[in-house]
Amino acid sequence: MEHAALILEGGALRGFFTFGVLDQLMVDNIKFEYVNGVSAGALSAQNYISCQPKRNYYLNSHFLHDKNYIGARKLVFRDGLFNLDFAFTRNVTDYFPFDIKTYEQSKQNFEVAATDLTTG
């Protein structure tokens, strides 16, 4: 395990760039002791920690045109462009299951960053 931190930024679909880098880290079995992510970076991090190359890519590319997952209507009538509740439904997890066992057995420290919209 590398004695270093991996910090993953958010950015919605900009995460596709992150996916490729994380996939290569997984292929090369490079693991960071500390992993931090915000927004899309946090979702990418969980798949990195569970050692599931291509999971981020497949899920996002498969559901990219699903109006239940992403769309301007979600942006207007909900709290964002993405429906993250949908991202964790059986529709998604059945398509490409999350390896919870590997995730839970990981020795990597994982922290998710968040900011309160009202107070900053």
PDB file of N, CA and C in Angstrom, residues 39 69 71-86 117:
ATOM      1  N   SER A  39     -18.402  14.236  -4.137  1.00  0.00           N
ATOM      2  CA  SER A  39     -19.388  14.095  -5.192  1.00  0.00           C
ATOM      3  C   SER A  39     -19.037  12.907  -6.099  1.00  0.00           C
ATOM      4  N   TYR A  69     -32.047   8.799 -14.366  1.00  0.00           N
ATOM      5  CA  TYR A  69     -30.711   8.986 -13.796  1.00  0.00           C
ATOM      6  C   TYR A  69     -30.187  10.408 -14.009  1.00  0.00           C
ATOM      7  N   GLY A  71     -30.707  14.282 -16.316  1.00  0.00           N
ATOM      8  CA  GLY A  71     -31.482  15.086 -17.246  1.00  0.00           C
ATOM      9  C   GLY A  71     -31.797  16.472 -16.711  1.00  0.00           C
ATOM     10  N   ALA A  72     -32.102  17.366 -17.638  1.00  0.00           N
ATOM     11  CA  ALA A  72     -32.424  18.752 -17.269  1.00  0.00           C
ATOM     12  C   ALA A  72     -33.665  18.807 -16.396  1.00  0.00           C
ATOM     13  N   ARG A  73     -34.609  17.922 -16.628  1.00  0.00           N
ATOM     14  CA  ARG A  73     -35.827  17.891 -15.810  1.00  0.00           C
ATOM     15  C   ARG A  73     -35.465  17.646 -14.343  1.00  0.00           C
ATOM     16  N   LYS A  74     -34.499  16.777 -14.091  1.00  0.00           N
ATOM     17  CA  LYS A  74     -34.026  16.520 -12.724  1.00  0.00           C
ATOM     18  C   LYS A  74     -33.429  17.794 -12.131  1.00  0.00           C
ATOM     19  N   LEU A  75     -32.722  18.530 -12.968  1.00  0.00           N
ATOM     20  CA  LEU A  75     -32.090  19.764 -12.508  1.00  0.00           C
ATOM     21  C   LEU A  75     -33.140  20.792 -12.090  1.00  0.00           C
ATOM     22  N   VAL A  76     -34.244  20.863 -12.842  1.00  0.00           N
ATOM     23  CA  VAL A  76     -35.302  21.836 -12.553  1.00  0.00           C
ATOM     24  C   VAL A  76     -36.158  21.405 -11.366  1.00  0.00           C
ATOM     25  N   PHE A  77     -36.538  20.158 -11.307  1.00  0.00           N
ATOM     26  CA  PHE A  77     -37.504  19.705 -10.310  1.00  0.00           C
ATOM     27  C   PHE A  77     -36.910  18.988  -9.098  1.00  0.00           C
ATOM     28  N   ARG A  78     -35.629  18.751  -9.112  1.00  0.00           N
ATOM     29  CA  ARG A  78     -34.973  18.110  -7.971  1.00  0.00           C
ATOM     30  C   ARG A  78     -33.802  18.979  -7.540  1.00  0.00           C
ATOM     31  N   ASP A  79     -32.824  18.374  -6.942  1.00  0.00           N
ATOM     32  CA  ASP A  79     -31.706  19.162  -6.439  1.00  0.00           C
ATOM     33  C   ASP A  79     -30.426  18.972  -7.220  1.00  0.00           C
ATOM     34  N   GLY A  80     -30.508  18.546  -8.439  1.00  0.00           N
ATOM     35  CA  GLY A  80     -29.303  18.393  -9.225  1.00  0.00           C
ATOM     36  C   GLY A  80     -29.563  17.718 -10.551  1.00  0.00           C
ATOM     37  N   LEU A  81     -28.545  17.669 -11.362  1.00  0.00           N
ATOM     38  CA  LEU A  81     -28.632  17.065 -12.687  1.00  0.00           C
ATOM     39  C   LEU A  81     -28.795  15.548 -12.605  1.00  0.00           C
ATOM     40  N   PHE A  82     -28.177  14.942 -11.586  1.00  0.00           N
ATOM     41  CA  PHE A  82     -28.210  13.493 -11.408  1.00  0.00           C
ATOM     42  C   PHE A  82     -29.182  13.110 -10.312  1.00  0.00           C
ATOM     43  N   ASN A  83     -29.846  11.999 -10.494  1.00  0.00           N
ATOM     44  CA  ASN A  83     -30.715  11.435  -9.468  1.00  0.00           C
ATOM     45  C   ASN A  83     -29.909  10.340  -8.758  1.00  0.00           C
ATOM     46  N   LEU A  84     -29.227  10.731  -7.699  1.00  0.00           N
ATOM     47  CA  LEU A  84     -28.368   9.770  -7.014  1.00  0.00           C
ATOM     48  C   LEU A  84     -29.164   8.691  -6.296  1.00  0.00           C
ATOM     49  N   ASP A  85     -30.417   8.958  -5.969  1.00  0.00           N
ATOM     50  CA  ASP A  85     -31.255   7.895  -5.407  1.00  0.00           C
ATOM     51  C   ASP A  85     -31.374   6.756  -6.404  1.00  0.00           C
ATOM     52  N   PHE A  86     -31.559   7.095  -7.677  1.00  0.00           N
ATOM     53  CA  PHE A  86     -31.656   6.080  -8.725  1.00  0.00           C
ATOM     54  C   PHE A  86     -30.350   5.299  -8.863  1.00  0.00           C
ATOM     55  N   LEU A 117     -25.006  23.396   1.793  1.00  0.00           N
ATOM     56  CA  LEU A 117     -25.378  24.428   0.827  1.00  0.00           C
ATOM     57  C   LEU A 117     -25.706  25.750   1.511  1.00  0.00           C
TER      58      LEU A 117
END
